[in-house]
Amino acid sequence: MTEIPKTHPRYASLVLREKLVEGFKEGIVVPQGLIAHGRGEMFYYLLGGRTTKEARAASRAAAALLLKAKRPVISVNGNVAALCPREVVELAQACSAKIEIGLFHRSDERVSKIQAVLEKHGAKEVLGFLPDARIPGLESMRGLCTRAGIYSADVVLIPLEDGDRAEALAKTGKKTIAVDLNPMSRTARSATVSVVDEVTKAIPEIMRHFEDLAEDVEALRKALSSYDRDENLAQVMQVMQKNLGTRLA
Ligand code: PTJ
């Protein structure tokens, strides 16, 4: 890994890049994942590189959905495994969610490597290596899933998705939680709750709200009833527009 001085103004961002490059060298991240991250960085830049109050509200609603879920599943791809495996495992343990690997550029070798990373960070059971079902209407490899996991889940957390699966999952009546820095993406626009934030920030934020809401039925109800996805996304777009205006002025 390249040594990044802590004093560098973009330290956090450069460390994430290093993690992805490392993941790429280890065969966890695909080259397309590096491109996808670059796209995410661009949107994060427009957000001012910080967690907005809109993202906090969405994370709270996401936590509420997970608390109400009977069969929650967290889906993991290469980028997520490289960026925040520990955080994913901790959240899954807190909300008794299953973890399932779902890859667009699927190979058994990659699934095994990602499984090993998650197990190294404490995951007891990781689904996905032996898919025995398919998400209806989804022809890509990401449509492959397991009956014990995504197929029978009622709530699925889908960080860094391509819109195809988000839409297909929504059609099956499942509730979905997207984490996607692009507020215009099909994923963000079709998920039940869309958290527009960098994934390494979003997962711990969902975890914090999960712990906060766990004992408070009224706060849980409010977190869901006060969240409106389209309004939240429109406000995120306004933040970006405002930042563009100030930076160009
Ligand atoms: O590991 P695989 O084979 O499943 O492939 C994973 C990638 C990421 C290549 C695949 O899912 C893909 O192509 O995704 P897309 O269609 O590029 O979508 C990724 C979305 O995530 C984009 O809208 C990005 O803006 C967003 N994004 C990228 N990096 C981050 C992010 N959102 C949050 N945090 C990030 N770090």
mmCIF file with all atom_site columns, N, CA and C and ligand atoms in Angstrom, residues 28 30 32-33 36-37 39-40 43 77-79 83 102-106 110 142 160-162 179-182 185 197-199, ligand 1:
data_model
loop_
_atom_site.group_PDB
_atom_site.id
_atom_site.type_symbol
_atom_site.label_atom_id
_atom_site.label_alt_id
_atom_site.label_comp_id
_atom_site.label_asym_id
_atom_site.label_entity_id
_atom_site.label_seq_id
_atom_site.pdbx_PDB_ins_code
_atom_site.Cartn_x
_atom_site.Cartn_y
_atom_site.Cartn_z
_atom_site.occupancy
_atom_site.B_iso_or_equiv
_atom_site.pdbx_formal_charge
_atom_site.auth_seq_id
_atom_site.auth_comp_id
_atom_site.auth_asym_id
_atom_site.auth_atom_id
_atom_site.pdbx_PDB_model_num
ATOM   1   N N   . ILE A 1 28  ? -10.496 -9.537  -5.170  1.00 0.00 ? 28  ILE A N   1
ATOM   2   C CA  . ILE A 1 28  ? -11.809 -9.338  -4.533  1.00 0.00 ? 28  ILE A CA  1
ATOM   3   C C   . ILE A 1 28  ? -12.633 -8.319  -5.326  1.00 0.00 ? 28  ILE A C   1
ATOM   4   N N   . VAL A 1 30  ? -13.318 -6.149  -8.818  1.00 0.00 ? 30  VAL A N   1
ATOM   5   C CA  . VAL A 1 30  ? -13.096 -6.223  -10.277 1.00 0.00 ? 30  VAL A CA  1
ATOM   6   C C   . VAL A 1 30  ? -12.651 -4.844  -10.785 1.00 0.00 ? 30  VAL A C   1
ATOM   7   N N   . GLN A 1 32  ? -13.940 -3.082  -12.956 1.00 0.00 ? 32  GLN A N   1
ATOM   8   C CA  . GLN A 1 32  ? -15.159 -2.260  -13.075 1.00 0.00 ? 32  GLN A CA  1
ATOM   9   C C   . GLN A 1 32  ? -15.520 -1.618  -11.728 1.00 0.00 ? 32  GLN A C   1
ATOM   10  N N   . GLY A 1 33  ? -15.119 -2.289  -10.644 1.00 0.00 ? 33  GLY A N   1
ATOM   11  C CA  . GLY A 1 33  ? -15.400 -1.753  -9.308  1.00 0.00 ? 33  GLY A CA  1
ATOM   12  C C   . GLY A 1 33  ? -14.608 -0.479  -9.049  1.00 0.00 ? 33  GLY A C   1
ATOM   13  N N   . ALA A 1 36  ? -16.480 2.187   -10.826 1.00 0.00 ? 36  ALA A N   1
ATOM   14  C CA  . ALA A 1 36  ? -17.703 2.515   -10.063 1.00 0.00 ? 36  ALA A CA  1
ATOM   15  C C   . ALA A 1 36  ? -17.356 3.411   -8.875  1.00 0.00 ? 36  ALA A C   1
ATOM   16  N N   . HIS A 1 37  ? -16.222 3.137   -8.230  1.00 0.00 ? 37  HIS A N   1
ATOM   17  C CA  . HIS A 1 37  ? -15.827 3.952   -7.077  1.00 0.00 ? 37  HIS A CA  1
ATOM   18  C C   . HIS A 1 37  ? -15.528 5.391   -7.508  1.00 0.00 ? 37  HIS A C   1
ATOM   19  N N   . ARG A 1 39  ? -16.903 6.958   -9.907  1.00 0.00 ? 39  ARG A N   1
ATOM   20  C CA  . ARG A 1 39  ? -18.189 7.634   -10.084 1.00 0.00 ? 39  ARG A CA  1
ATOM   21  C C   . ARG A 1 39  ? -18.731 8.080   -8.712  1.00 0.00 ? 39  ARG A C   1
ATOM   22  N N   . GLY A 1 40  ? -18.627 7.172   -7.755  1.00 0.00 ? 40  GLY A N   1
ATOM   23  C CA  . GLY A 1 40  ? -19.092 7.509   -6.409  1.00 0.00 ? 40  GLY A CA  1
ATOM   24  C C   . GLY A 1 40  ? -18.342 8.709   -5.841  1.00 0.00 ? 40  GLY A C   1
ATOM   25  N N   . PHE A 1 43  ? -19.759 12.028  -6.979  1.00 0.00 ? 43  PHE A N   1
ATOM   26  C CA  . PHE A 1 43  ? -20.985 12.447  -6.278  1.00 0.00 ? 43  PHE A CA  1
ATOM   27  C C   . PHE A 1 43  ? -20.680 12.869  -4.836  1.00 0.00 ? 43  PHE A C   1
ATOM   28  N N   . ASN A 1 77  ? -20.939 -7.186  -2.211  1.00 0.00 ? 77  ASN A N   1
ATOM   29  C CA  . ASN A 1 77  ? -20.202 -7.365  -3.474  1.00 0.00 ? 77  ASN A CA  1
ATOM   30  C C   . ASN A 1 77  ? -18.712 -7.087  -3.227  1.00 0.00 ? 77  ASN A C   1
ATOM   31  N N   . GLY A 1 78  ? -17.931 -7.068  -4.303  1.00 0.00 ? 78  GLY A N   1
ATOM   32  C CA  . GLY A 1 78  ? -16.489 -6.929  -4.153  1.00 0.00 ? 78  GLY A CA  1
ATOM   33  C C   . GLY A 1 78  ? -16.073 -5.625  -3.498  1.00 0.00 ? 78  GLY A C   1
ATOM   34  N N   . ASN A 1 79  ? -16.661 -4.509  -3.958  1.00 0.00 ? 79  ASN A N   1
ATOM   35  C CA  . ASN A 1 79  ? -16.268 -3.208  -3.392  1.00 0.00 ? 79  ASN A CA  1
ATOM   36  C C   . ASN A 1 79  ? -16.582 -3.131  -1.900  1.00 0.00 ? 79  ASN A C   1
ATOM   37  N N   . LEU A 1 83  ? -14.025 -2.490  1.184   1.00 0.00 ? 83  LEU A N   1
ATOM   38  C CA  . LEU A 1 83  ? -14.087 -1.203  1.894   1.00 0.00 ? 83  LEU A CA  1
ATOM   39  C C   . LEU A 1 83  ? -14.488 -1.330  3.365   1.00 0.00 ? 83  LEU A C   1
ATOM   40  N N   . GLY A 1 102 ? -23.427 -11.424 -3.430  1.00 0.00 ? 102 GLY A N   1
ATOM   41  C CA  . GLY A 1 102 ? -24.134 -11.356 -4.710  1.00 0.00 ? 102 GLY A CA  1
ATOM   42  C C   . GLY A 1 102 ? -23.284 -10.543 -5.663  1.00 0.00 ? 102 GLY A C   1
ATOM   43  N N   . LEU A 1 103 ? -22.770 -11.181 -6.694  1.00 0.00 ? 103 LEU A N   1
ATOM   44  C CA  . LEU A 1 103 ? -21.816 -10.487 -7.577  1.00 0.00 ? 103 LEU A CA  1
ATOM   45  C C   . LEU A 1 103 ? -22.359 -10.324 -8.988  1.00 0.00 ? 103 LEU A C   1
ATOM   46  N N   . PHE A 1 104 ? -22.060 -9.180  -9.566  1.00 0.00 ? 104 PHE A N   1
ATOM   47  C CA  . PHE A 1 104 ? -22.411 -8.955  -10.973 1.00 0.00 ? 104 PHE A CA  1
ATOM   48  C C   . PHE A 1 104 ? -21.401 -9.689  -11.857 1.00 0.00 ? 104 PHE A C   1
ATOM   49  N N   . HIS A 1 105 ? -20.112 -9.542  -11.527 1.00 0.00 ? 105 HIS A N   1
ATOM   50  C CA  . HIS A 1 105 ? -19.039 -10.227 -12.274 1.00 0.00 ? 105 HIS A CA  1
ATOM   51  C C   . HIS A 1 105 ? -18.673 -11.470 -11.465 1.00 0.00 ? 105 HIS A C   1
ATOM   52  N N   . ARG A 1 106 ? -19.552 -12.452 -11.512 1.00 0.00 ? 106 ARG A N   1
ATOM   53  C CA  . ARG A 1 106 ? -19.429 -13.581 -10.589 1.00 0.00 ? 106 ARG A CA  1
ATOM   54  C C   . ARG A 1 106 ? -18.436 -14.649 -11.062 1.00 0.00 ? 106 ARG A C   1
ATOM   55  N N   . ARG A 1 110 ? -13.886 -15.610 -6.852  1.00 0.00 ? 110 ARG A N   1
ATOM   56  C CA  . ARG A 1 110 ? -14.150 -14.337 -6.165  1.00 0.00 ? 110 ARG A CA  1
ATOM   57  C C   . ARG A 1 110 ? -15.069 -14.531 -4.971  1.00 0.00 ? 110 ARG A C   1
ATOM   58  N N   . ARG A 1 142 ? -26.027 -11.602 -11.107 1.00 0.00 ? 142 ARG A N   1
ATOM   59  C CA  . ARG A 1 142 ? -26.449 -11.086 -9.808  1.00 0.00 ? 142 ARG A CA  1
ATOM   60  C C   . ARG A 1 142 ? -27.860 -11.562 -9.447  1.00 0.00 ? 142 ARG A C   1
ATOM   61  N N   . LEU A 1 160 ? -24.096 -0.281  -2.988  1.00 0.00 ? 160 LEU A N   1
ATOM   62  C CA  . LEU A 1 160 ? -23.405 -0.166  -4.287  1.00 0.00 ? 160 LEU A CA  1
ATOM   63  C C   . LEU A 1 160 ? -23.951 -1.103  -5.363  1.00 0.00 ? 160 LEU A C   1
ATOM   64  N N   . GLU A 1 161 ? -25.192 -0.899  -5.660  1.00 0.00 ? 161 GLU A N   1
ATOM   65  C CA  . GLU A 1 161 ? -25.871 -1.766  -6.628  1.00 0.00 ? 161 GLU A CA  1
ATOM   66  C C   . GLU A 1 161 ? -25.871 -1.189  -8.017  1.00 0.00 ? 161 GLU A C   1
ATOM   67  N N   . ASP A 1 162 ? -26.218 -2.045  -8.932  1.00 0.00 ? 162 ASP A N   1
ATOM   68  C CA  . ASP A 1 162 ? -26.588 -1.653  -10.272 1.00 0.00 ? 162 ASP A CA  1
ATOM   69  C C   . ASP A 1 162 ? -28.120 -1.691  -10.228 1.00 0.00 ? 162 ASP A C   1
ATOM   70  N N   . VAL A 1 179 ? -27.559 1.814   -0.565  1.00 0.00 ? 179 VAL A N   1
ATOM   71  C CA  . VAL A 1 179 ? -26.536 2.796   -0.177  1.00 0.00 ? 179 VAL A CA  1
ATOM   72  C C   . VAL A 1 179 ? -25.844 3.151   -1.483  1.00 0.00 ? 179 VAL A C   1
ATOM   73  N N   . ASP A 1 180 ? -26.069 4.354   -1.945  1.00 0.00 ? 180 ASP A N   1
ATOM   74  C CA  . ASP A 1 180 ? -25.590 4.739   -3.276  1.00 0.00 ? 180 ASP A CA  1
ATOM   75  C C   . ASP A 1 180 ? -25.377 6.256   -3.304  1.00 0.00 ? 180 ASP A C   1
ATOM   76  N N   . LEU A 1 181 ? -24.175 6.675   -3.683  1.00 0.00 ? 181 LEU A N   1
ATOM   77  C CA  . LEU A 1 181 ? -23.880 8.108   -3.687  1.00 0.00 ? 181 LEU A CA  1
ATOM   78  C C   . LEU A 1 181 ? -24.570 8.859   -4.825  1.00 0.00 ? 181 LEU A C   1
ATOM   79  N N   . ASN A 1 182 ? -25.126 8.109   -5.768  1.00 0.00 ? 182 ASN A N   1
ATOM   80  C CA  . ASN A 1 182 ? -25.798 8.765   -6.895  1.00 0.00 ? 182 ASN A CA  1
ATOM   81  C C   . ASN A 1 182 ? -27.309 8.842   -6.636  1.00 0.00 ? 182 ASN A C   1
ATOM   82  N N   . SER A 1 185 ? -29.616 7.499   -9.498  1.00 0.00 ? 185 SER A N   1
ATOM   83  C CA  . SER A 1 185 ? -29.515 6.128   -10.018 1.00 0.00 ? 185 SER A CA  1
ATOM   84  C C   . SER A 1 185 ? -30.846 5.393   -9.888  1.00 0.00 ? 185 SER A C   1
ATOM   85  N N   . ASP A 1 197 ? -24.908 8.216   0.709   1.00 0.00 ? 197 ASP A N   1
ATOM   86  C CA  . ASP A 1 197 ? -23.717 8.489   1.510   1.00 0.00 ? 197 ASP A CA  1
ATOM   87  C C   . ASP A 1 197 ? -22.639 7.481   1.120   1.00 0.00 ? 197 ASP A C   1
ATOM   88  N N   . GLU A 1 198 ? -21.416 7.802   1.470   1.00 0.00 ? 198 GLU A N   1
ATOM   89  C CA  . GLU A 1 198 ? -20.302 6.886   1.199   1.00 0.00 ? 198 GLU A CA  1
ATOM   90  C C   . GLU A 1 198 ? -20.516 5.646   2.084   1.00 0.00 ? 198 GLU A C   1
ATOM   91  N N   . VAL A 1 199 ? -20.294 4.465   1.505   1.00 0.00 ? 199 VAL A N   1
ATOM   92  C CA  . VAL A 1 199 ? -20.701 3.243   2.214   1.00 0.00 ? 199 VAL A CA  1
ATOM   93  C C   . VAL A 1 199 ? -19.980 3.038   3.553   1.00 0.00 ? 199 VAL A C   1
HETATM 94  O O1  . PTJ B 2 .   ? -18.344 -6.944  -7.197  1.00 0.00 ? 1   PTJ B O1  1
HETATM 95  P P1  . PTJ B 2 .   ? -19.308 -7.006  -8.346  1.00 0.00 ? 1   PTJ B P1  1
HETATM 96  O O2  . PTJ B 2 .   ? -18.889 -8.023  -9.380  1.00 0.00 ? 1   PTJ B O2  1
HETATM 97  O O3  . PTJ B 2 .   ? -20.721 -7.282  -7.900  1.00 0.00 ? 1   PTJ B O3  1
HETATM 98  O O4  . PTJ B 2 .   ? -19.340 -5.583  -9.069  1.00 0.00 ? 1   PTJ B O4  1
HETATM 99  C C1  . PTJ B 2 .   ? -19.603 -4.454  -8.284  1.00 0.00 ? 1   PTJ B C1  1
HETATM 100 C C2  . PTJ B 2 .   ? -19.781 -3.130  -9.104  1.00 0.00 ? 1   PTJ B C2  1
HETATM 101 C C3  . PTJ B 2 .   ? -19.623 -1.979  -8.164  1.00 0.00 ? 1   PTJ B C3  1
HETATM 102 C C4  . PTJ B 2 .   ? -18.711 -3.098  -10.190 1.00 0.00 ? 1   PTJ B C4  1
HETATM 103 C C5  . PTJ B 2 .   ? -21.161 -3.154  -9.754  1.00 0.00 ? 1   PTJ B C5  1
HETATM 104 O O5  . PTJ B 2 .   ? -22.122 -3.281  -8.745  1.00 0.00 ? 1   PTJ B O5  1
HETATM 105 C C6  . PTJ B 2 .   ? -21.408 -1.918  -10.603 1.00 0.00 ? 1   PTJ B C6  1
HETATM 106 O O6  . PTJ B 2 .   ? -21.068 -1.830  -11.751 1.00 0.00 ? 1   PTJ B O6  1
HETATM 107 O O7  . PTJ B 2 .   ? -22.021 -0.931  -9.954  1.00 0.00 ? 1   PTJ B O7  1
HETATM 108 P P2  . PTJ B 2 .   ? -22.438 0.460   -10.692 1.00 0.00 ? 1   PTJ B P2  1
HETATM 109 O O8  . PTJ B 2 .   ? -23.548 0.220   -11.657 1.00 0.00 ? 1   PTJ B O8  1
HETATM 110 O O9  . PTJ B 2 .   ? -21.267 1.213   -11.144 1.00 0.00 ? 1   PTJ B O9  1
HETATM 111 O O10 . PTJ B 2 .   ? -23.086 1.209   -9.464  1.00 0.00 ? 1   PTJ B O10 1
HETATM 112 C C7  . PTJ B 2 .   ? -22.380 1.516   -8.327  1.00 0.00 ? 1   PTJ B C7  1
HETATM 113 C C8  . PTJ B 2 .   ? -23.059 2.725   -7.687  1.00 0.00 ? 1   PTJ B C8  1
HETATM 114 O O11 . PTJ B 2 .   ? -22.476 2.867   -6.411  1.00 0.00 ? 1   PTJ B O11 1
HETATM 115 C C9  . PTJ B 2 .   ? -22.828 4.034   -8.442  1.00 0.00 ? 1   PTJ B C9  1
HETATM 116 O O12 . PTJ B 2 .   ? -24.034 4.768   -8.489  1.00 0.00 ? 1   PTJ B O12 1
HETATM 117 C C10 . PTJ B 2 .   ? -21.799 4.793   -7.606  1.00 0.00 ? 1   PTJ B C10 1
HETATM 118 O O13 . PTJ B 2 .   ? -22.033 6.178   -7.608  1.00 0.00 ? 1   PTJ B O13 1
HETATM 119 C C11 . PTJ B 2 .   ? -22.047 4.220   -6.230  1.00 0.00 ? 1   PTJ B C11 1
HETATM 120 N N1  . PTJ B 2 .   ? -20.852 4.157   -5.414  1.00 0.00 ? 1   PTJ B N1  1
HETATM 121 C C12 . PTJ B 2 .   ? -19.575 3.866   -5.805  1.00 0.00 ? 1   PTJ B C12 1
HETATM 122 N N2  . PTJ B 2 .   ? -18.724 3.861   -4.769  1.00 0.00 ? 1   PTJ B N2  1
HETATM 123 C C13 . PTJ B 2 .   ? -19.481 4.109   -3.674  1.00 0.00 ? 1   PTJ B C13 1
HETATM 124 C C14 . PTJ B 2 .   ? -20.833 4.301   -4.075  1.00 0.00 ? 1   PTJ B C14 1
HETATM 125 N N3  . PTJ B 2 .   ? -21.814 4.562   -3.204  1.00 0.00 ? 1   PTJ B N3  1
HETATM 126 C C15 . PTJ B 2 .   ? -21.472 4.628   -1.891  1.00 0.00 ? 1   PTJ B C15 1
HETATM 127 N N4  . PTJ B 2 .   ? -20.213 4.467   -1.442  1.00 0.00 ? 1   PTJ B N4  1
HETATM 128 C C16 . PTJ B 2 .   ? -19.187 4.197   -2.288  1.00 0.00 ? 1   PTJ B C16 1
HETATM 129 N N5  . PTJ B 2 .   ? -17.932 4.026   -1.823  1.00 0.00 ? 1   PTJ B N5  1
#
